[in-house]
Coordinates of C-alpha atoms in Angstrom, one line a residue:
Chain G
V1 CA 85.9 -40.3 20.4
T2 CA 87.7 -37.1 19.9
L3 CA 87.4 -35.0 16.7
H4 CA 89.3 -36.8 14.0
D5 CA 91.4 -38.7 16.4
L6 CA 93.6 -40.9 14.2
T7 CA 95.1 -42.9 17.0
R8 CA 92.7 -43.7 19.8
M9 CA 90.5 -46.6 18.9
K10 CA 92.3 -49.7 19.9
E11 CA 89.6 -51.9 18.5
K12 CA 90.4 -50.5 15.0
R13 CA 93.7 -52.3 14.9
R14 CA 93.8 -54.8 12.0
S15 CA 96.0 -57.8 11.6
D16 CA 95.2 -58.8 8.0
R17 CA 98.4 -58.6 6.1
A18 CA 96.5 -58.2 2.8
E19 CA 95.0 -55.0 4.1
L20 CA 98.4 -53.7 4.9
D21 CA 99.7 -54.5 1.4
R22 CA 96.7 -52.8 -0.1
L23 CA 97.3 -49.6 1.7
L24 CA 101.0 -49.6 0.9
D25 CA 100.3 -50.3 -2.7
E26 CA 97.7 -47.5 -3.0
E27 CA 99.6 -44.8 -1.2
L28 CA 102.9 -44.3 -3.0
V29 CA 104.2 -41.6 -0.7
G30 CA 104.7 -42.1 3.0
T31 CA 106.7 -40.4 5.7
L32 CA 110.0 -42.0 6.8
A33 CA 110.8 -41.1 10.5
T34 CA 114.1 -41.9 12.2
V35 CA 116.3 -40.5 15.0
T36 CA 119.4 -38.5 14.2
T37 CA 122.8 -39.3 15.6
D38 CA 122.2 -36.6 18.3
G39 CA 118.9 -38.1 19.3
R40 CA 116.5 -35.8 17.6
P41 CA 113.4 -36.8 15.5
W42 CA 113.6 -36.5 11.8
A43 CA 111.0 -37.2 9.1
V44 CA 110.8 -36.8 5.3
P45 CA 108.2 -37.8 2.7
M46 CA 109.3 -40.7 0.6
L47 CA 108.1 -42.6 -2.4
H48 CA 108.0 -46.3 -1.6
A49 CA 107.3 -49.5 -3.5
R50 CA 106.3 -52.8 -2.0
D51 CA 107.9 -55.8 -3.5
G52 CA 106.5 -58.8 -1.7
D53 CA 107.7 -58.6 1.9
R54 CA 110.1 -55.8 1.2
I55 CA 109.5 -52.0 1.0
L56 CA 111.9 -50.2 -1.3
L57 CA 113.0 -46.6 -0.9
H58 CA 115.5 -44.4 -2.6
G59 CA 117.2 -41.0 -2.6
S60 CA 120.2 -39.3 -4.0
T61 CA 123.5 -40.4 -2.6
G62 CA 125.3 -37.7 -0.6
A63 CA 122.4 -35.2 -0.7
G64 CA 121.6 -35.4 2.9
A65 CA 118.2 -36.9 3.6
L66 CA 119.0 -40.6 3.3
R67 CA 122.6 -40.4 4.6
R68 CA 121.2 -40.2 8.1
V69 CA 119.4 -43.5 7.8
A70 CA 121.5 -45.5 5.4
E71 CA 123.6 -47.1 8.1
G72 CA 121.2 -49.7 9.5
A73 CA 119.4 -47.2 11.6
E74 CA 115.9 -48.1 12.8
A75 CA 113.2 -46.2 11.0
V76 CA 109.4 -46.1 10.8
L77 CA 107.6 -45.7 7.5
A78 CA 104.2 -44.2 8.2
V79 CA 101.6 -44.3 5.5
H80 CA 98.0 -43.1 5.7
A81 CA 95.0 -42.6 3.6
I82 CA 92.0 -40.4 4.5
D83 CA 88.9 -41.9 2.9
A84 CA 86.0 -39.7 4.3
V85 CA 85.0 -37.1 6.7
V86 CA 82.5 -38.4 9.3
L87 CA 79.8 -36.0 10.5
A88 CA 78.2 -36.9 13.8
T89 CA 75.5 -35.5 16.1
S90 CA 78.0 -33.8 18.4
L91 CA 81.1 -32.0 17.6
F92 CA 83.1 -34.4 19.8
E93 CA 82.1 -37.4 17.7
H94 CA 83.2 -36.0 14.4
S95 CA 86.1 -38.0 12.9
A96 CA 87.5 -39.3 9.7
N97 CA 87.5 -42.7 8.0
Y98 CA 91.2 -43.5 7.5
R99 CA 93.7 -46.2 7.1
S100 CA 97.1 -45.8 8.8
A101 CA 100.1 -48.1 8.7
G102 CA 103.5 -48.1 10.4
V103 CA 106.3 -50.4 9.4
R104 CA 109.3 -50.4 11.7
G105 CA 112.7 -51.9 11.2
P106 CA 116.4 -51.3 10.2
L107 CA 117.0 -50.0 6.7
V108 CA 119.2 -52.2 4.6
R109 CA 121.2 -50.6 1.7
L110 CA 120.9 -52.4 -1.6
T111 CA 123.7 -52.2 -4.2
G112 CA 124.6 -53.5 -7.6
D113 CA 122.0 -55.6 -9.4
E114 CA 119.7 -55.5 -6.4
A115 CA 119.7 -51.7 -6.5
L116 CA 119.1 -51.7 -10.3
T117 CA 116.1 -54.1 -9.9
A118 CA 114.8 -52.0 -7.0
L119 CA 114.9 -48.8 -9.0
D120 CA 113.0 -50.5 -11.8
A121 CA 110.4 -51.7 -9.3
L122 CA 110.0 -48.1 -8.0
A123 CA 109.6 -46.9 -11.6
D124 CA 106.9 -49.5 -12.2
V125 CA 105.0 -48.2 -9.2
L126 CA 105.2 -44.6 -10.2
V127 CA 104.2 -45.1 -13.8
P128 CA 103.5 -48.7 -14.8
G129 CA 104.7 -49.5 -18.3
R130 CA 106.8 -46.3 -18.6
R131 CA 110.1 -48.4 -18.7
A132 CA 109.1 -49.6 -22.2
E133 CA 108.9 -46.0 -23.5
V134 CA 112.1 -44.3 -22.3
R135 CA 115.7 -45.0 -21.7
G136 CA 116.4 -47.1 -18.7
N137 CA 118.6 -46.4 -15.8
L138 CA 122.4 -46.2 -16.4
R139 CA 124.9 -47.7 -14.1
K140 CA 126.2 -44.3 -13.2
E141 CA 122.7 -43.2 -12.4
V142 CA 122.2 -46.1 -10.1
A143 CA 125.5 -45.4 -8.5
A144 CA 124.3 -41.9 -7.7
T145 CA 121.3 -43.3 -5.9
T146 CA 120.9 -44.6 -2.4
V147 CA 118.5 -47.6 -2.5
L148 CA 117.2 -48.9 0.8
A149 CA 115.0 -51.8 1.8
L150 CA 112.7 -52.1 4.9
D151 CA 111.5 -55.7 5.4
I152 CA 108.0 -56.5 6.5
T153 CA 108.1 -59.2 9.1
D154 CA 105.3 -60.7 11.2
D155 CA 105.7 -58.3 14.0
S156 CA 107.1 -55.2 12.3
W157 CA 103.9 -53.5 11.3
L158 CA 100.8 -52.0 12.7
L159 CA 97.6 -51.2 10.8
K160 CA 94.7 -49.1 12.0
V161 CA 91.5 -48.7 10.1
S162 CA 88.4 -46.6 10.7
D163 CA 85.6 -47.2 8.3
G164 CA 82.5 -47.2 10.5
D165 CA 79.3 -45.2 10.2
V166 CA 78.6 -42.5 12.7
D167 CA 77.3 -42.9 16.3
E168 CA 77.0 -46.6 16.1
E169 CA 77.0 -47.0 19.8
L170 CA 74.2 -44.6 20.6
D171 CA 71.0 -46.2 21.9
V172 CA 68.9 -43.5 20.4
V173 CA 69.9 -41.5 17.4
P174 CA 68.3 -38.2 16.6
D175 CA 66.5 -38.1 13.3
D176 CA 66.6 -34.3 12.9
V177 CA 70.3 -33.8 12.8
W178 CA 72.0 -34.7 9.5
T179 CA 74.8 -37.2 10.0
G180 CA 76.7 -39.2 7.6
I181 CA 80.0 -39.3 5.6
L182 CA 81.6 -37.2 2.9
P183 CA 83.8 -39.5 0.8
L184 CA 87.2 -38.2 -0.3
H185 CA 88.4 -39.1 -3.8
R186 CA 91.5 -38.7 -5.8
S187 CA 91.9 -38.6 -9.6
F188 CA 94.4 -37.6 -12.2
G189 CA 93.6 -34.6 -14.5
D190 CA 94.4 -34.5 -18.2
P191 CA 98.1 -34.9 -19.1
V192 CA 100.0 -31.7 -20.0
R193 CA 102.7 -32.2 -22.6
S194 CA 106.0 -30.3 -22.6
P195 CA 105.7 -27.1 -24.6
W196 CA 108.3 -28.1 -27.2
L197 CA 106.6 -31.2 -28.3
P198 CA 104.7 -31.4 -31.6
A199 CA 100.9 -31.2 -31.1
D200 CA 100.3 -34.6 -32.9
L201 CA 102.7 -36.6 -30.7
P202 CA 100.2 -39.0 -29.0
V203 CA 100.0 -39.5 -25.3
P204 CA 101.8 -42.8 -24.6
P205 CA 100.0 -45.9 -23.3
S206 CA 101.6 -45.6 -19.9
V207 CA 100.1 -42.2 -19.3
T208 CA 96.7 -43.1 -20.7
A209 CA 96.6 -46.2 -18.5
L210 CA 97.7 -44.4 -15.4
Q211 CA 95.1 -41.7 -15.9
A212 CA 92.4 -44.3 -16.4
A213 CA 93.4 -46.4 -13.4
G214 CA 93.6 -43.4 -11.1
P215 CA 96.0 -42.7 -8.2
Q216 CA 94.7 -45.6 -6.1
R217 CA 95.7 -48.2 -8.6
R218 CA 97.4 -51.2 -7.2
H219 CA 100.5 -52.4 -8.8
R220 CA 100.4 -56.1 -9.4
R221 CA 103.6 -57.4 -7.9
G222 CA 103.6 -60.6 -5.9
T223 CA 103.0 -60.9 -2.2
N224 CA 106.0 -63.1 -1.8
R225 CA 109.5 -62.2 -3.0
Chain Y
V1 CA 117.5 -36.3 -10.4
T2 CA 116.5 -39.6 -9.0
L3 CA 113.0 -41.1 -9.6
H4 CA 110.6 -39.2 -7.5
D5 CA 113.3 -38.1 -5.1
L6 CA 111.4 -35.9 -2.6
T7 CA 114.4 -34.6 -0.8
R8 CA 117.4 -34.0 -3.0
M9 CA 117.1 -30.7 -4.8
K10 CA 118.4 -28.1 -2.4
E11 CA 117.5 -25.3 -4.8
K12 CA 113.9 -26.1 -4.2
R13 CA 113.9 -24.9 -0.7
R14 CA 111.5 -22.1 -0.1
S15 CA 111.6 -19.4 2.5
D16 CA 108.2 -17.8 2.0
R17 CA 106.1 -18.2 5.1
A18 CA 102.9 -17.7 3.2
E19 CA 103.7 -20.8 1.1
L20 CA 104.2 -22.8 4.3
D21 CA 100.9 -21.6 5.7
R22 CA 99.1 -22.5 2.4
L23 CA 100.4 -26.1 2.5
L24 CA 99.6 -26.5 6.2
D25 CA 96.1 -25.1 5.6
E26 CA 95.4 -27.3 2.6
E27 CA 96.7 -30.6 4.0
L28 CA 94.7 -31.3 7.1
V29 CA 96.6 -34.5 8.0
G30 CA 100.3 -34.7 8.6
T31 CA 102.7 -37.1 10.3
L32 CA 103.9 -36.4 13.8
A33 CA 107.4 -37.9 14.4
T34 CA 109.2 -38.0 17.7
V35 CA 111.6 -40.1 19.7
T36 CA 110.4 -42.5 22.4
T37 CA 111.9 -42.5 25.9
D38 CA 114.1 -45.4 24.9
G39 CA 115.4 -43.6 21.9
R40 CA 113.4 -45.1 19.1
P41 CA 111.6 -43.3 16.2
W42 CA 107.9 -43.0 16.4
A43 CA 105.4 -41.5 13.9
V44 CA 101.6 -41.2 13.7
P45 CA 99.3 -39.4 11.3
M46 CA 97.6 -36.5 12.9
L47 CA 95.0 -33.9 12.1
H48 CA 96.3 -30.4 12.5
A49 CA 95.0 -26.9 12.4
R50 CA 97.1 -23.8 12.0
D51 CA 96.0 -20.8 14.1
G52 CA 98.3 -18.0 13.1
D53 CA 101.8 -19.0 14.3
R54 CA 100.6 -22.0 16.2
I55 CA 99.8 -25.5 15.0
L56 CA 97.2 -27.3 17.0
L57 CA 97.0 -31.1 17.5
H58 CA 94.9 -33.3 19.7
G59 CA 94.3 -36.9 20.7
S60 CA 92.6 -38.9 23.4
T61 CA 94.1 -38.6 26.9
G62 CA 95.6 -41.8 28.2
A63 CA 95.1 -43.8 25.0
G64 CA 98.8 -44.0 24.2
A65 CA 99.8 -42.1 21.1
L66 CA 100.1 -38.6 22.5
R67 CA 101.2 -39.6 25.9
R68 CA 104.7 -40.1 24.5
V69 CA 105.0 -36.6 23.2
A70 CA 102.9 -34.6 25.7
E71 CA 105.7 -33.8 28.1
G72 CA 107.6 -31.1 26.1
A73 CA 109.3 -33.6 23.8
E74 CA 110.7 -32.3 20.6
A75 CA 108.7 -33.4 17.6
V76 CA 108.5 -32.8 13.8
L77 CA 105.3 -32.4 12.0
A78 CA 105.8 -33.5 8.4
V79 CA 103.2 -32.4 5.9
H80 CA 103.3 -33.1 2.2
A81 CA 101.2 -32.8 -1.0
I82 CA 101.8 -34.6 -4.2
D83 CA 100.6 -32.3 -7.1
A84 CA 101.6 -34.2 -10.2
V85 CA 103.6 -37.0 -11.7
V86 CA 106.4 -35.7 -13.9
L87 CA 107.3 -37.8 -17.0
A88 CA 110.7 -37.3 -18.5
T89 CA 112.8 -38.6 -21.4
S90 CA 114.8 -41.0 -19.2
L91 CA 113.6 -43.2 -16.4
F92 CA 116.1 -41.5 -14.1
E93 CA 114.6 -38.1 -14.5
H94 CA 111.0 -39.1 -13.6
S95 CA 109.8 -37.4 -10.5
A96 CA 106.8 -35.7 -8.9
N97 CA 105.7 -32.2 -8.3
Y98 CA 105.3 -31.9 -4.6
R99 CA 105.3 -29.6 -1.6
S100 CA 106.8 -30.8 1.6
A101 CA 107.0 -29.1 5.0
G102 CA 108.6 -29.9 8.3
V103 CA 107.9 -27.9 11.5
R104 CA 110.1 -28.8 14.4
G105 CA 109.8 -27.9 18.1
P106 CA 108.6 -28.8 21.5
L107 CA 105.0 -29.7 22.0
V108 CA 103.2 -27.6 24.6
R109 CA 100.1 -28.9 26.3
L110 CA 97.0 -26.6 26.3
T111 CA 94.4 -26.8 29.1
G112 CA 91.2 -25.2 30.2
D113 CA 89.9 -22.4 28.0
E114 CA 92.9 -22.7 25.7
A115 CA 92.1 -26.3 25.0
L116 CA 88.4 -25.6 24.4
T117 CA 89.3 -22.9 21.9
A118 CA 91.8 -25.1 20.2
L119 CA 89.3 -27.9 19.8
D120 CA 86.8 -25.4 18.2
A121 CA 89.6 -24.4 15.8
L122 CA 90.3 -28.0 14.9
A123 CA 86.6 -28.5 14.3
D124 CA 86.5 -25.4 12.1
V125 CA 89.2 -26.8 10.0
L126 CA 87.7 -30.3 9.6
V127 CA 84.2 -29.0 8.7
P128 CA 83.8 -25.2 8.6
G129 CA 80.5 -24.1 9.9
R130 CA 79.6 -27.4 11.5
R131 CA 79.8 -26.0 15.0
A132 CA 76.5 -24.1 14.4
E133 CA 74.7 -27.3 13.5
V134 CA 75.5 -29.7 16.3
R135 CA 76.1 -29.7 20.1
G136 CA 79.5 -28.2 21.1
N137 CA 82.1 -29.8 23.1
L138 CA 81.4 -30.5 26.8
R139 CA 83.9 -29.8 29.5
K140 CA 84.2 -33.5 30.2
E141 CA 84.9 -34.1 26.6
V142 CA 87.6 -31.5 26.5
A143 CA 89.1 -33.0 29.7
A144 CA 89.3 -36.4 28.0
T145 CA 91.4 -34.9 25.2
T146 CA 95.0 -34.0 25.1
V147 CA 95.5 -30.8 23.2
L148 CA 99.0 -29.8 22.0
A149 CA 100.5 -26.8 20.3
L150 CA 103.6 -26.6 18.1
D151 CA 104.7 -23.0 17.5
I152 CA 106.0 -21.9 14.2
T153 CA 109.1 -19.7 14.7
D154 CA 111.4 -18.0 12.2
D155 CA 113.8 -21.0 12.1
S156 CA 111.6 -23.9 13.1
W157 CA 110.4 -24.9 9.7
L158 CA 111.5 -26.1 6.3
L159 CA 109.6 -26.0 3.0
K160 CA 110.6 -27.7 -0.2
V161 CA 108.6 -27.3 -3.4
S162 CA 109.0 -29.0 -6.8
D163 CA 106.8 -27.5 -9.5
G164 CA 109.0 -27.4 -12.5
D165 CA 108.5 -28.8 -15.9
V166 CA 110.6 -31.7 -17.1
D167 CA 114.1 -31.8 -18.4
E168 CA 114.6 -28.0 -18.0
E169 CA 118.4 -28.3 -18.0
L170 CA 118.8 -30.3 -21.2
D171 CA 120.4 -28.4 -24.1
V172 CA 118.6 -30.5 -26.6
V173 CA 115.2 -32.1 -25.8
P174 CA 113.9 -34.9 -28.0
D175 CA 110.6 -34.2 -29.8
D176 CA 109.7 -37.8 -30.3
V177 CA 109.4 -38.9 -26.7
W178 CA 106.2 -37.7 -24.9
T179 CA 107.1 -35.8 -21.8
G180 CA 105.0 -33.7 -19.5
I181 CA 103.0 -33.9 -16.3
L182 CA 99.9 -35.7 -15.0
P183 CA 98.2 -33.5 -12.4
L184 CA 96.8 -35.1 -9.3
H185 CA 93.4 -33.8 -8.0
R186 CA 91.3 -34.5 -4.9
S187 CA 87.6 -34.0 -4.5
F188 CA 84.7 -34.9 -2.3
G189 CA 82.1 -37.3 -3.5
D190 CA 78.4 -37.0 -2.7
P191 CA 77.5 -37.0 1.0
V192 CA 76.1 -40.3 2.3
R193 CA 73.5 -39.8 5.0
S194 CA 73.1 -42.2 8.0
P195 CA 70.6 -44.9 7.1
W196 CA 68.2 -44.0 9.9
L197 CA 67.5 -40.5 8.8
P198 CA 64.3 -39.5 6.9
A199 CA 64.9 -39.1 3.2
D200 CA 63.8 -35.5 3.2
L201 CA 66.2 -34.2 5.8
P202 CA 68.3 -31.7 3.9
V203 CA 72.0 -31.9 3.7
P204 CA 73.2 -29.1 6.0
P205 CA 75.0 -26.0 4.8
S206 CA 78.3 -27.1 6.3
V207 CA 78.4 -30.3 4.2
T208 CA 77.2 -28.6 1.0
A209 CA 79.9 -25.9 1.4
L210 CA 82.6 -28.3 2.2
Q211 CA 81.8 -30.5 -0.9
A212 CA 81.8 -27.4 -3.1
A213 CA 85.1 -26.0 -1.7
G214 CA 86.9 -29.4 -2.0
P215 CA 89.6 -30.9 0.2
Q216 CA 92.1 -28.2 -0.7
R217 CA 90.0 -25.4 0.8
R218 CA 91.9 -23.0 3.0
H219 CA 90.4 -22.0 6.3
R220 CA 90.5 -18.3 6.8
R221 CA 92.1 -17.9 10.2
G222 CA 94.6 -15.1 10.7
T223 CA 98.3 -15.3 10.0
N224 CA 99.0 -13.8 13.3
R225 CA 97.6 -14.8 16.6

C-alpha cells in the first residue's frame, strides 16, 4: 500500500447504494470533470444536491463554467471525504481512511418548474429551513441560472471506501511502534452577523439548527424520486 | 449571484501566487482530472504535496488509476476549500466563501532518486516528522509506486476566492432579516491507538504535533525548488 494511495485497493470497492447516497449527502461540494470541445480536461468544484436518483447542479447562465457541459456532454462528479490519517509501522503503509465516489453520465439541463424545484432542493441542502426565512427565487433569477441534472443509474457510479485499521495483514505486529489513526472532524463555528444588523436580532432557527447538526448532516430527501 | 455558485464571479479571480501556494499546502487532497484514451472524462481524488514550483502525486504502479495519466497526458488538479456558508436576504444570494484552484499541465513521471525524494516529501506533508519514527521506504516499495510531477508555471494555474460579506452591493440592506456567515472549521480528534499496543506506549511527537497544528497546517517547504 502506498502512502495515502486513494485509488489502489480494489477490494475497497463498495456496491451499497445507501453508502453512496450517504457520502453524496454529507459532502455538499464535489468536483465536476468533463472534456472541453477541443479535447482537454476541465474540472471545477460544484455544490450538488441529491434528490433520489438524481444529482442536481447549478451555475450562472453565460458565465462560462457550465456552458461547456450544458449540452449533454459526459461528465464525472467526483466526491470525496477524508475521515482519518492512518499511521503504520512503515512509511510505505501510511494512508488515509477515506470515502470516494464518482458518478458518470450526461448532464441534462432542467428548465421551467423543474429548474425552480431543483434550486429549492439545492437551497434545502445548503441551509435546511432557510427558505422559510427569506424571499424565494424569482423567475428572472431562475432564468439566469443553468440547472443541470446527473442521473444515478445502476452502473453509473463507483464507490471506494477505506476504513480499516493499520497493518491488518501483518503476521507479527511490533508493540514498540505507535500505530493507529488520527480522526478528522469538521464543525461549524459561531455565526457572524452582518455588521449593520441590530445586536438583538436573534440568530434564526435555520442557522442554529445547521450549526448544531454540523457539516456532515444529511438532508432527509427520499431515496426515490 | 446564484446559490453557492463556485464559478461565476470573474472579479474573484486572484493572481497572487502565494495565495495559490497556501491553498495547495492546506488542502492535502485534490481531484485529478484527465481525459482517457477514448476521449472520456476521468477524475480521482489524490493526495498532493507542493515542493516549490512542483506538485507531487503518487499511486500504485499497475493498479489502474495512474496508468491512464502517466504518459505525459494533460491533467488538471482541482483543489478547493469551503470556508463558510454565507446567508443573505434572498435565497438567490446565498453562497459560500471558498477558495478554488486549478493547476493544468502534463504529468511527468519521476524515477530513481527523484521518486524516492518525492515520496519522502509526500510523507512529510501527510504526517510531518513521522519519517524519524518509522522505517523509511525501501527501493522495492518505491519501484512499486508511480510518482508524478505537475509543474506550476506562470500561466498554468487559476485561483478563485470568495471571502466577502453578504449583500455588499445592495443600496439598502434590511435590518430585520438575519444575514451573515457560518464559518466552517476542521480539526483532528484524539488519536486512537492500535488495539494490540501496550497502554503505556506514548503517542509519538509526530502525532501530537499534527493534532495540535490541525488539518490546515502548512508544511514549510520552500517556494522555490
